[in-house]
mmCIF file of C-alpha atoms in Angstrom:
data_model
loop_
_atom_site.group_PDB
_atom_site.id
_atom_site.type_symbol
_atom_site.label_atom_id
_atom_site.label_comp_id
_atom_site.label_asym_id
_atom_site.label_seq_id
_atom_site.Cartn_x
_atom_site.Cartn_y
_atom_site.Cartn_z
ATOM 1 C CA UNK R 1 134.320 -5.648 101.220
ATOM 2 C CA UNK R 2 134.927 -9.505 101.528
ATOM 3 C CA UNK R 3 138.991 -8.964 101.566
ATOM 4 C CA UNK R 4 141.496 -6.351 102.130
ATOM 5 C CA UNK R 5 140.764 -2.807 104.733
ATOM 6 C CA UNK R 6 137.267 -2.077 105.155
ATOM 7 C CA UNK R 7 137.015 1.692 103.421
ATOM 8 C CA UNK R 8 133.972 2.127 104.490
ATOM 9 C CA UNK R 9 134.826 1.869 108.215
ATOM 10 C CA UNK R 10 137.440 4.471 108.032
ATOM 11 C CA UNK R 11 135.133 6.568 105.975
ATOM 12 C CA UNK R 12 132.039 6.258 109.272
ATOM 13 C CA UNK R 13 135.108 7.433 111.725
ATOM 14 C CA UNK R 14 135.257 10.875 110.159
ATOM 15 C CA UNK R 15 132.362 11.701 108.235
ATOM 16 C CA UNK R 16 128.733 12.266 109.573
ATOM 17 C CA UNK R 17 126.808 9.382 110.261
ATOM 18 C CA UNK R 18 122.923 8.647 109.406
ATOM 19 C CA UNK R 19 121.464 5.241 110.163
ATOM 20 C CA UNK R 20 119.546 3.311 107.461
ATOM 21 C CA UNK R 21 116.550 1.304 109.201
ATOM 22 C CA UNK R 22 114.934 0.032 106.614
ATOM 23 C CA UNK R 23 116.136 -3.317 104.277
ATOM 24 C CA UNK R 24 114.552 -3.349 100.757
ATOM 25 C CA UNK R 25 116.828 -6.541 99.603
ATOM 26 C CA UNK R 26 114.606 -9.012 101.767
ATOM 27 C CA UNK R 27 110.757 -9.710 100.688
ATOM 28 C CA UNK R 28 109.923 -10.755 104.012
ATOM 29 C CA UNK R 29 113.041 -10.402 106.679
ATOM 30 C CA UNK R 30 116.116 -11.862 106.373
ATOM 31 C CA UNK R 31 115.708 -15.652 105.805
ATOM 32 C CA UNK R 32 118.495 -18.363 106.172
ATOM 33 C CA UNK R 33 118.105 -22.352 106.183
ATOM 34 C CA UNK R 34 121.636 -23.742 107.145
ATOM 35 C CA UNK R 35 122.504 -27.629 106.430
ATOM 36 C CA UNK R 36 125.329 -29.091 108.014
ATOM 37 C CA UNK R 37 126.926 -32.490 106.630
ATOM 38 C CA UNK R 38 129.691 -34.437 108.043
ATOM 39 C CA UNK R 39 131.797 -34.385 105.042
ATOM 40 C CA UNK R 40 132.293 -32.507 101.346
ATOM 41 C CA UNK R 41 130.613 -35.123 99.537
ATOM 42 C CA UNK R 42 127.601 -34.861 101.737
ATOM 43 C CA UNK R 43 127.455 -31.778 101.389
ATOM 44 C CA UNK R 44 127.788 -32.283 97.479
ATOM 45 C CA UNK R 45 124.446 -34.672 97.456
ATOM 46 C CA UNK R 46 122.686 -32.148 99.420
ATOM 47 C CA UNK R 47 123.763 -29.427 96.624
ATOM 48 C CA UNK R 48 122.339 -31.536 93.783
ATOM 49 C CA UNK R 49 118.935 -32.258 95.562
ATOM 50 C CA UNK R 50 118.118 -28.996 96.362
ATOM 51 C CA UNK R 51 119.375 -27.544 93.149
ATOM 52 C CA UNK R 52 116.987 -30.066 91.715
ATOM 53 C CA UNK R 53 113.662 -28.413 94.055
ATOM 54 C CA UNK R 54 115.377 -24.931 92.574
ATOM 55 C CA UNK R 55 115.166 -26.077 88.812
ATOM 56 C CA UNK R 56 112.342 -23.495 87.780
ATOM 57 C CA UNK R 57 112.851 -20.913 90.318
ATOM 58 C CA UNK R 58 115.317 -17.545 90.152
ATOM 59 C CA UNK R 59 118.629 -19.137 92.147
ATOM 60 C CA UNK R 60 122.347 -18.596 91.790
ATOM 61 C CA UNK R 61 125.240 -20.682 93.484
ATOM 62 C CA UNK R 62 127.785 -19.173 95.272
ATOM 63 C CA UNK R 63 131.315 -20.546 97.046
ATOM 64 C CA UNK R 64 134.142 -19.423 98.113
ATOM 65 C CA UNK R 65 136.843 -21.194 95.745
ATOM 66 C CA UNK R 66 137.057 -22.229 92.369
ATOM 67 C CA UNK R 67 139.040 -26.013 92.945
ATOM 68 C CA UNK R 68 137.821 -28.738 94.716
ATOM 69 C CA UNK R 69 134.541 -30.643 94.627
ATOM 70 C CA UNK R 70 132.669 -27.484 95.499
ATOM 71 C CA UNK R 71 134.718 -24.839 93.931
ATOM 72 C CA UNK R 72 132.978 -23.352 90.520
ATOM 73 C CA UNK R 73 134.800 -25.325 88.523
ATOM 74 C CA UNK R 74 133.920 -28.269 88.903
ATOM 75 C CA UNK R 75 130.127 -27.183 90.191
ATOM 76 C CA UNK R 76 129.840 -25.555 86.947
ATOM 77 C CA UNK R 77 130.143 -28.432 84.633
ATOM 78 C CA UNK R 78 128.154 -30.228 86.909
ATOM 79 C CA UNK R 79 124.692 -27.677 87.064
ATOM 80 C CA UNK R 80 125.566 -27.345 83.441
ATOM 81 C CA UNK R 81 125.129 -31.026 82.294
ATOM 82 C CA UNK R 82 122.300 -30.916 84.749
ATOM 83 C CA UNK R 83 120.481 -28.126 83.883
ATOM 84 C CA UNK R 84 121.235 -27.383 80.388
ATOM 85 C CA UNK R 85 120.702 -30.334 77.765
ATOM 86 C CA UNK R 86 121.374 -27.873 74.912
ATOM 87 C CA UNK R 87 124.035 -28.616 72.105
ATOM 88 C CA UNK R 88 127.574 -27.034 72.579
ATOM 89 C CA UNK R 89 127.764 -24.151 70.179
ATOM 90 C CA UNK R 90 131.519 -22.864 71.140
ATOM 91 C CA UNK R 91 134.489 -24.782 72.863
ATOM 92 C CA UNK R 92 132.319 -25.476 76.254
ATOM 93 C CA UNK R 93 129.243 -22.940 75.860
ATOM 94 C CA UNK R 94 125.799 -24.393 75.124
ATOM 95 C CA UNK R 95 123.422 -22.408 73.780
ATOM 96 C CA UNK R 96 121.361 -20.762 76.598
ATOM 97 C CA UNK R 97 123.949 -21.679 79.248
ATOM 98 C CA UNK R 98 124.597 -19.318 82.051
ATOM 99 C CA UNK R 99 127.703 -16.694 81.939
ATOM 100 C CA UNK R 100 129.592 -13.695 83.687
ATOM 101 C CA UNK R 101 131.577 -11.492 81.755
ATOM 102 C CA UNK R 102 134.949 -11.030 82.957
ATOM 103 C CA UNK R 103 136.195 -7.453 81.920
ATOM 104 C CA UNK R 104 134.572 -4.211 80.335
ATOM 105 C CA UNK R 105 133.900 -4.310 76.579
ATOM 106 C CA UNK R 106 133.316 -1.517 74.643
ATOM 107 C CA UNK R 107 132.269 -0.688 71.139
ATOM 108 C CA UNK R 108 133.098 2.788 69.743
ATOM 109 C CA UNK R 109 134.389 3.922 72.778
ATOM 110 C CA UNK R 110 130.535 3.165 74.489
ATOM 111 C CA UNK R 111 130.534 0.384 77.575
ATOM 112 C CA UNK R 112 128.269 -2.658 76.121
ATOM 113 C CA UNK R 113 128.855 -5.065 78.618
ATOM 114 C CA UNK R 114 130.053 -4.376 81.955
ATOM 115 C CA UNK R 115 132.554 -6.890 83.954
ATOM 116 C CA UNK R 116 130.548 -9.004 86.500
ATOM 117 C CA UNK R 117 127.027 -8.360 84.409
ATOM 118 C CA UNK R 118 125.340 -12.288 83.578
ATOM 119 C CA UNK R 119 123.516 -13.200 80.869
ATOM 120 C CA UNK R 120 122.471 -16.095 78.947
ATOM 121 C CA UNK R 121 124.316 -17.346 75.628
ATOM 122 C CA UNK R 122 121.909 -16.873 72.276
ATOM 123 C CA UNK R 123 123.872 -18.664 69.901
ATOM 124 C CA UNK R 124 127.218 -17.175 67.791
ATOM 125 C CA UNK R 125 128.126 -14.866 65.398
ATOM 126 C CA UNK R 126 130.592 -13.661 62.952
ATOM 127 C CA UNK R 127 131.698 -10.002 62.309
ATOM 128 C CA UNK R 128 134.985 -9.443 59.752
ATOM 129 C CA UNK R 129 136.085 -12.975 60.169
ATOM 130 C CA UNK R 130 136.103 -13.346 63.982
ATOM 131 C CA UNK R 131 133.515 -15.573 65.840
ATOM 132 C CA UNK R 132 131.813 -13.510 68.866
ATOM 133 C CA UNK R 133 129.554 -15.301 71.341
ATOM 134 C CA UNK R 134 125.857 -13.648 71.502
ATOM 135 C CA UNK R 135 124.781 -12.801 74.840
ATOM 136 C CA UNK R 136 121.303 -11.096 76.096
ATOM 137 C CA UNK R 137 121.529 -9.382 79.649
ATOM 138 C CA UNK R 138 118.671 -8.590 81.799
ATOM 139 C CA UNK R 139 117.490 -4.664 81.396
ATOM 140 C CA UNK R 140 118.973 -4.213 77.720
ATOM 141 C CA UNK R 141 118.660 -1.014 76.095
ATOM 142 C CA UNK R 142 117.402 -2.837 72.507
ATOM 143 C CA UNK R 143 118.248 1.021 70.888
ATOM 144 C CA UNK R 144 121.684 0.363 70.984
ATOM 145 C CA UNK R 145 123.682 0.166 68.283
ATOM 146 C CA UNK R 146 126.024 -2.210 69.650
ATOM 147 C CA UNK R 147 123.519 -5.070 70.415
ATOM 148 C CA UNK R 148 121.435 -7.555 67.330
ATOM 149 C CA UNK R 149 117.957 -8.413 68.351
ATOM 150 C CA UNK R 150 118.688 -6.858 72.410
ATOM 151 C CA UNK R 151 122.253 -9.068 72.360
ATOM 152 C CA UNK R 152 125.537 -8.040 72.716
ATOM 153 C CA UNK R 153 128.639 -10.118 70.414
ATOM 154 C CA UNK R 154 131.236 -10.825 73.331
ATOM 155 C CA UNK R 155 134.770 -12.824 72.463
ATOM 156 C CA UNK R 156 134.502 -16.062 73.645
ATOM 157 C CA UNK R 157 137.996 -15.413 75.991
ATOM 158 C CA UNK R 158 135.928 -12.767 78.363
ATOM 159 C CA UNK R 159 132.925 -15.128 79.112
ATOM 160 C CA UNK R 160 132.855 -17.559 82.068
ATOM 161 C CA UNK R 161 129.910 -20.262 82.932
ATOM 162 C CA UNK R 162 128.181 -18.612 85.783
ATOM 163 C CA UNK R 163 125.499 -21.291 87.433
ATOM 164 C CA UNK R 164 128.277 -21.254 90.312
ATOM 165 C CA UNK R 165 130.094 -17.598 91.087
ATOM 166 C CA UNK R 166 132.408 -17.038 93.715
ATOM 167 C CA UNK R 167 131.422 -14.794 96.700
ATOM 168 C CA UNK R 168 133.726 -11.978 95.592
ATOM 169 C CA UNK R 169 132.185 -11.997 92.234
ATOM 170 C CA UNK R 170 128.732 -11.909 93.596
ATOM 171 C CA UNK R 171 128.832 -8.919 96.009
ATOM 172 C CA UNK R 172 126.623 -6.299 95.443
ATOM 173 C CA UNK R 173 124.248 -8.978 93.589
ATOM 174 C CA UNK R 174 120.728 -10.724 94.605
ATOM 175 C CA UNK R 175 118.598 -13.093 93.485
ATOM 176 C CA UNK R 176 115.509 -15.428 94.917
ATOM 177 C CA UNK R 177 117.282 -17.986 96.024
ATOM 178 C CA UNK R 178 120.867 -18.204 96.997
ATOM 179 C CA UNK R 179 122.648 -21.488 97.864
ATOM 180 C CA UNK R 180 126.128 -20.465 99.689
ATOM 181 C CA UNK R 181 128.628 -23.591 100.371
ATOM 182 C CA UNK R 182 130.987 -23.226 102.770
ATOM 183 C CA UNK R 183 133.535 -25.691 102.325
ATOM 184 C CA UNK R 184 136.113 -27.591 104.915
ATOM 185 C CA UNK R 185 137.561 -24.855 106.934
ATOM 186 C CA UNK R 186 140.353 -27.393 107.007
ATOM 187 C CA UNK R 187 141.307 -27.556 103.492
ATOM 188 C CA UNK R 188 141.315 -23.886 103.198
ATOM 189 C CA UNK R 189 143.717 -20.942 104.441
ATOM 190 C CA UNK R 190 142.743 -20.425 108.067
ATOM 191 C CA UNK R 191 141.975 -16.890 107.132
ATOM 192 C CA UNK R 192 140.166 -17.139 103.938
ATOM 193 C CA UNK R 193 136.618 -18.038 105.115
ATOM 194 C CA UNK R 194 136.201 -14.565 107.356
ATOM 195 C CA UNK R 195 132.932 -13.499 108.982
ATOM 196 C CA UNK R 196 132.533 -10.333 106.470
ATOM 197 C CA UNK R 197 132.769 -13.240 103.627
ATOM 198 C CA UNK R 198 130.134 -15.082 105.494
ATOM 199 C CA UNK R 199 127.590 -11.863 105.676
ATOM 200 C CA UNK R 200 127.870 -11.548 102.629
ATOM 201 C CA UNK R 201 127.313 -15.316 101.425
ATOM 202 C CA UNK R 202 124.061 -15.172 103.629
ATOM 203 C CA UNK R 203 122.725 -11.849 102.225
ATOM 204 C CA UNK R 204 122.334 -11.981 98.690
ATOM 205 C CA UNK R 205 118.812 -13.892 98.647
ATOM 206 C CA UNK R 206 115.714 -12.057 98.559
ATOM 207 C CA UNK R 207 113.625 -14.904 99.299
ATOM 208 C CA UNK R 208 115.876 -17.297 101.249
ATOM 209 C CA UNK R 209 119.154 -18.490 101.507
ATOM 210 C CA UNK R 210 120.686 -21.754 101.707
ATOM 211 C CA UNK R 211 123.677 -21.909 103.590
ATOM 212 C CA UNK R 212 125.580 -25.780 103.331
ATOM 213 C CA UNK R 213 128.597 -26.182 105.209
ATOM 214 C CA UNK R 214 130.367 -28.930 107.115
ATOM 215 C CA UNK R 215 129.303 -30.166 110.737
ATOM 216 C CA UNK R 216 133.101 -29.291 111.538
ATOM 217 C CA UNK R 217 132.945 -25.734 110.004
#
């Protein structure tokens, strides 16, 4: 895991052992382009440039925090303006924008939606008076019940943007292209940025990784 005791260490100290040999994640070897930059804002420009040779490909962002200039805050209103010229539908989502769902929803007792799973906004509906925000997910089941045209209705309070995710949220995940930012060690805890955070930053692309940091981290 990225924080807390590693269960799966304890778990190799009793139990027996048999060593995997073989990665499937990687579609030719682990690949990773690091770009170093004297300062945040450097490393900002950098961000939007390559982002830019990204556009049409399969890419997610990924950083440690969620303030700052590269926390996913603030880097999700910015690939959102960027990348998305679509009208605002509800409060801050525009139609076809990019979001995580933050908790389990269920319908009749049946998971829908799963906390963590991203999909793209289709637009809004209403059910008994409440507005719901229609999302489609990758590998929908278009049989079930729950879901209009292969969409699911989620409440607008348990949907995120997601064009930037934190690394804890994107653990187990993979795409393409992965662009990991590593801000200023300095303006962090000293112990926030570990090296288990930083394996898994530089392991979730299946095609390559971009790893942006600064010259002092």
């Amino acid at each position: 895991p990225v924080g807390g005791e590693s269960v799966f260490k304890k778990m190799i100290e009793t139990l027996p052992v048999v060593k995997l040999d073989k990665t499937w994640r990687f579609k030719n070897g682990l690949c990773v382009e690091t770009i170093k930059k004297e300062t945040e804002k450097e490393i900002f420009i950098a961000l939007s440039n390559l982002l830019n040779t990204l556009r049409h490909k399969d890419f997610q962002v990924i950083t440690p925090i969620h303030g700052g200039l590269l926390g996913t805050r603030y880097l999700n209103t910015y690939i959102q303006g960027s990348f998305n010229p679509s009208p605002v539908i509800l409060d801050d989502l525009r139609y076809k924008d990019r979001v995580i769902v933050t908790r389990n929803i269920y319908l009749d007792g049946e998971l829908i939606a799963a906390n963590g799973q991203v999909g793209i906004v289709e637009g809004v509906d209403t059910v008994e008076g409440n507005i719901y925000v229609c999302v489609s997910f990758q590998r929908n089941d278009s049989r079930n019940a729950s879901q209009r045209n292969g969409r699911v209705l989620v409440e607008r309070k348990d949907l995120e943007l997601a064009y930037a995710l934190t690394v804890h949220k994107y653990q187990g995940s993979e795409c393409d292209y992965v662009v990991f930012i590593i801000p200023d060690r300095k303006k962090v805890r000293e112990d926030f940025i570990t090296d288990e955070m930083v394996l898994v930053g530089k392991t979730r692309g299946r095609m390559k990784t971009y790893m942006l940091e600064t010259a002092g981290g």
